[in-house]
Coordinates of C-alpha atoms in Angstrom, one line a residue:
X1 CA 115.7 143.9 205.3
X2 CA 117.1 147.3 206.9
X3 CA 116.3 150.5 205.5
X4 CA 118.5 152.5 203.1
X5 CA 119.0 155.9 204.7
X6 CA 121.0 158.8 203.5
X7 CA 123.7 160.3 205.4
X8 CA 124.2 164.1 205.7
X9 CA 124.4 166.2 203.7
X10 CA 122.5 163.7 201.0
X11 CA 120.0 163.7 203.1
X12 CA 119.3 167.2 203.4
X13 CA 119.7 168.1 199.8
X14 CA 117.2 165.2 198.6
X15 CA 114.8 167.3 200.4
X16 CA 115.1 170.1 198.6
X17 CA 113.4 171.2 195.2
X18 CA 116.3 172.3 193.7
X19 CA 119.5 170.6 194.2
X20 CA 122.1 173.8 193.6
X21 CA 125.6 174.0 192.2
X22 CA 126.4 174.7 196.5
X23 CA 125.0 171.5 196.8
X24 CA 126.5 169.4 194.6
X25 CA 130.1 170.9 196.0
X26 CA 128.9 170.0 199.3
X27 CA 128.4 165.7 197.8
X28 CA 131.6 165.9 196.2
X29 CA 133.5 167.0 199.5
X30 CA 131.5 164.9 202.0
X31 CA 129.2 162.1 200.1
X32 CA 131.7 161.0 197.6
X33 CA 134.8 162.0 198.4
X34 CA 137.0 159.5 196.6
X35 CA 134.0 159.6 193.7
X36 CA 131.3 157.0 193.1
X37 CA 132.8 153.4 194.4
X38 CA 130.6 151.3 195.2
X39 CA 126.9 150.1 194.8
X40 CA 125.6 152.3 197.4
X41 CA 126.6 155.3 196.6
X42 CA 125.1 154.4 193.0
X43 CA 122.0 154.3 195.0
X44 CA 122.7 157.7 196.6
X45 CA 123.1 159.4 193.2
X46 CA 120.3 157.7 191.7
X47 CA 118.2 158.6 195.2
X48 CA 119.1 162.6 194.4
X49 CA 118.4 162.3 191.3
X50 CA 114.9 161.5 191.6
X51 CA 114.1 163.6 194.5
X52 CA 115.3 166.5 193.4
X53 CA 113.2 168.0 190.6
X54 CA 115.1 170.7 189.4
X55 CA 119.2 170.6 189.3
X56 CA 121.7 172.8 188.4
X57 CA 123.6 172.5 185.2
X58 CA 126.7 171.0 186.5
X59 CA 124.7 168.0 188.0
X60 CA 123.8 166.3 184.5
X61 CA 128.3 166.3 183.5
X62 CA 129.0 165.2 187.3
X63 CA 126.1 162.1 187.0
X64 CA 127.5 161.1 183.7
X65 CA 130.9 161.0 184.3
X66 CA 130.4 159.8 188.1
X67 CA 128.4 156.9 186.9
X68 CA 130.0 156.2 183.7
X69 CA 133.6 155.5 185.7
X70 CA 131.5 153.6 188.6
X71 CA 130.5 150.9 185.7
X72 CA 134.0 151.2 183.5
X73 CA 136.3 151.3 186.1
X74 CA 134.9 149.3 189.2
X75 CA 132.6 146.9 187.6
X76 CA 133.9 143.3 185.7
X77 CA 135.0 143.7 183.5
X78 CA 137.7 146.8 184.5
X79 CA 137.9 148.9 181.7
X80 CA 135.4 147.5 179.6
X81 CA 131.8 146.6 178.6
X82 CA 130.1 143.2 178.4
X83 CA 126.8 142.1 178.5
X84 CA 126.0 141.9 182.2
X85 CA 126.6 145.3 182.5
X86 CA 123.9 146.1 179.5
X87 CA 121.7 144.1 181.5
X88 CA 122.5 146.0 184.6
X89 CA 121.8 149.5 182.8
X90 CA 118.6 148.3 181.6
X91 CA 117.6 147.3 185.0
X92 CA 118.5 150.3 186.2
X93 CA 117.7 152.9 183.8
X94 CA 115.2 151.4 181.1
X95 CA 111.2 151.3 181.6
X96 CA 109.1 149.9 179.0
X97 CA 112.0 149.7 176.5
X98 CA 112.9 153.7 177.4
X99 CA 115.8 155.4 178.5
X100 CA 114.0 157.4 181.5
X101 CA 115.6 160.5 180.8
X102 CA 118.4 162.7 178.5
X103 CA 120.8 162.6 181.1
X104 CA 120.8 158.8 181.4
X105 CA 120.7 158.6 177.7
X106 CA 123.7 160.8 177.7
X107 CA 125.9 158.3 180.3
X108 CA 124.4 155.1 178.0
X109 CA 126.4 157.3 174.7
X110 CA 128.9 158.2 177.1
X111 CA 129.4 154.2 178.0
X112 CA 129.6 153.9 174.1
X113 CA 132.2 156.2 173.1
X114 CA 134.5 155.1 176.5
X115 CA 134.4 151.3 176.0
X116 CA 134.5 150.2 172.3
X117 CA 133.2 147.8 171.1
X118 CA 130.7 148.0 173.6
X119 CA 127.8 145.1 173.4
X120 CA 125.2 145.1 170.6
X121 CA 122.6 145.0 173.1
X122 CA 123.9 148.2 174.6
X123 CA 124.1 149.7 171.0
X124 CA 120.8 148.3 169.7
X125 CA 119.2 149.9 173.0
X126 CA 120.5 153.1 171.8
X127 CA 119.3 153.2 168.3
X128 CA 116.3 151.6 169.7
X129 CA 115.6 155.1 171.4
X130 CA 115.6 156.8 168.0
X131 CA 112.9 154.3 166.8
X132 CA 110.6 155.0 169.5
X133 CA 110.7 158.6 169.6
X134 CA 109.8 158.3 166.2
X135 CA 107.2 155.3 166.0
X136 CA 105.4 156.2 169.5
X137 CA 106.9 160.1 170.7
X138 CA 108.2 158.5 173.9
X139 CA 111.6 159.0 175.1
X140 CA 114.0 161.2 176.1
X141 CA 114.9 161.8 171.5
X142 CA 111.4 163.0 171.3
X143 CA 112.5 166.1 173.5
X144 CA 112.0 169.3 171.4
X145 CA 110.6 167.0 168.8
X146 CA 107.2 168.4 167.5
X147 CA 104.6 165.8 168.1
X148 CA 103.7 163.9 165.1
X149 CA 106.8 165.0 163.8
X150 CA 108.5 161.2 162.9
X151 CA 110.8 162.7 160.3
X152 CA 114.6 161.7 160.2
X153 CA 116.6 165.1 160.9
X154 CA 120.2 165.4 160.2
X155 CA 120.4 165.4 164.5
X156 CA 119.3 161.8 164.3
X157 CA 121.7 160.8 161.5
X158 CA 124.9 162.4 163.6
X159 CA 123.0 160.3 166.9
X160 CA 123.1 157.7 164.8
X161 CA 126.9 158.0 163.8
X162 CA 127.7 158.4 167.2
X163 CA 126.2 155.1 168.1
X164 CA 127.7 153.3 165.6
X165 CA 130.9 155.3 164.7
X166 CA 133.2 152.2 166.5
X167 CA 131.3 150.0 164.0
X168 CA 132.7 151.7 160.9
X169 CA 135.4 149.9 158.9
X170 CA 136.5 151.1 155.1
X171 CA 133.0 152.5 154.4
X172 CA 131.6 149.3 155.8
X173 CA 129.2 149.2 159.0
X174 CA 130.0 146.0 160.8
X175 CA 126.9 144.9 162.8
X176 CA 125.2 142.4 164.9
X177 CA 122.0 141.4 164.3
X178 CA 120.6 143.4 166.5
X179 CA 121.8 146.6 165.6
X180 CA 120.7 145.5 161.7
X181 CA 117.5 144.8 163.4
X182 CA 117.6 148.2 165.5
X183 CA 118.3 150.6 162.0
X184 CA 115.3 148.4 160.6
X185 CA 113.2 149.9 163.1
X186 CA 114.1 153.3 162.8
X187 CA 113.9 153.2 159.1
X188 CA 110.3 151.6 159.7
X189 CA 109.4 154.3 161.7
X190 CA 110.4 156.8 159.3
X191 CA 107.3 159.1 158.2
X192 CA 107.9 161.6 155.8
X193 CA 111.1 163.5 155.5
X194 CA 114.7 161.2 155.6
X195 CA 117.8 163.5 155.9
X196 CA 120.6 163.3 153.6
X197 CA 123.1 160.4 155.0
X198 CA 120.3 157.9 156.6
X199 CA 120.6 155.8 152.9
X200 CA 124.3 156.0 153.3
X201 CA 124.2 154.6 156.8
X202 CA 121.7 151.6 155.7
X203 CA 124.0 150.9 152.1
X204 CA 127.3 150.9 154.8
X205 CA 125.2 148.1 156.9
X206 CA 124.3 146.6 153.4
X207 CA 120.9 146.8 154.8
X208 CA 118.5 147.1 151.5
X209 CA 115.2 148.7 152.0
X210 CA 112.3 149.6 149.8
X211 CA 111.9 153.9 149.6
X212 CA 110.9 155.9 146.9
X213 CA 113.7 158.2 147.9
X214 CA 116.2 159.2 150.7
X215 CA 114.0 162.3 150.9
X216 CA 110.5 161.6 151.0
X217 CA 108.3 158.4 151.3
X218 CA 105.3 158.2 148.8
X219 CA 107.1 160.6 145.6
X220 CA 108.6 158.1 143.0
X221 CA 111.7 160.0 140.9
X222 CA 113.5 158.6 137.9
X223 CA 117.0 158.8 137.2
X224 CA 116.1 160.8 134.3
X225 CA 113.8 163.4 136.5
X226 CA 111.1 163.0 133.4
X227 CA 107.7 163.5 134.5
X228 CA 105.0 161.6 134.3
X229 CA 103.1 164.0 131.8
X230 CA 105.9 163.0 129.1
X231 CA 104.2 158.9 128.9
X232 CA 100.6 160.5 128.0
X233 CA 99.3 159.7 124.5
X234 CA 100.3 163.5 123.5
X235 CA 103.6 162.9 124.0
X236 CA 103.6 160.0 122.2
X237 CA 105.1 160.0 118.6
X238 CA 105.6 157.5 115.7

């Protein structure tokens, strides 16, 4: 099998430590001219990517949108999603059940919002991201995250909106299996603190789930709000 080579002025810039906003004009004029068309020049952006360990702002917009038209656009099927091209992405992008990092996590959202309904096995990866970061700290959600921290902010309920917001019918979640499946894991993962709206999400799905409350896990509350204290025998009277 011949060896994949890059071409100038790839090949120069995946040599470098930083690949610069210079740089990136320079593979928009010469590498990819006419944008990303075909499965080599995949390889050339995902070759960069890697070998360059720092990258200047604009790269992360240029790889998502390069990449995300590649697969919409020049893939089967044109225009939309099915689920050889969620196999592809996993392939491509997933190790040990992971997104490798936020900027490939950003084209897989960015695959979401461009191609509805896009596969529940491209959805269910998604959510499944949010479950790991909080079950294991892996991932590219656990960024900023404080370790240990596996509480549900109001971040991971909008993430979670976002994944699912071509779902939504009349108040109604409708989901596949998998994406049922993929909430349940989240929810499982939950340790402590829920934010307001992650109950909402699970009664839309008419997914039912045993919690004390939507805020914490291990207080019990009654509708009343009395306290405990009130059932002692003081309180008590004929």
């Amino acid at each position: 099998m011949s060896e994949f080579r890059l071409s100038f002025p790839a090949c120069v810039i995946a040599g470098k430590n930083r690949l610069s906003a210079d740089d990136l004009l320079l593979l928009r004029k010469y590498t990819f001219p006419e944008g990303i068309r075909s499965s080599e020049d995949v390889i050339v952006m995902l070759a960069l990517d890697a070998l360059c360990p720092e990258k200047c702002p604009e790269w992360r917009d240029y790889f998502v949108e390069s990449l995300a038209g590649y697969i919409l656009n020049r893939c089967h099927p044109a225009g939309s999603l099915d689920t050889m091209n969620a196999v592809w992405f996993e392939q491509v992008f997933v190790e040990d059940g992971v997104v490798r990092s936020s900027h490939e996590l950003d084209l897989l959202l960015h695959l979401i919002d461009l191609a509805p309904p896009a596969p529940a096995s491209m959805t269910a990866l998604a959510l499944d991201q949010l479950a790991i970061a909080l079950a294991e700290g892996r991932g590219p959600l656990q960024e900023g995250r404080p370790p240990e921290h596996a509480h549900l902010a109001p971040d991971d309920i909008a993430y979670v909106r976002r994944v699912l917001r071509h779902a939504c019918n009349n108040g109604r979640l409708l989901l596949d299996e998998r994406e049922r499946a993929a909430l349940l894991r989240i929810d499982a993962a939950v340790k402590g603190i829920r934010a307001a709206g992650w109950l909402d999400i699970l009664r839309e799905a008419e997914i039912t789930v045993e919690c004390a409350s939507p805020t914490a896990q291990g207080s019990t509350t009654r509708w009343l709000q009395i306290p405990d204290s009130f059932f002692t025998d003081d309180h008590l009277v004929a």
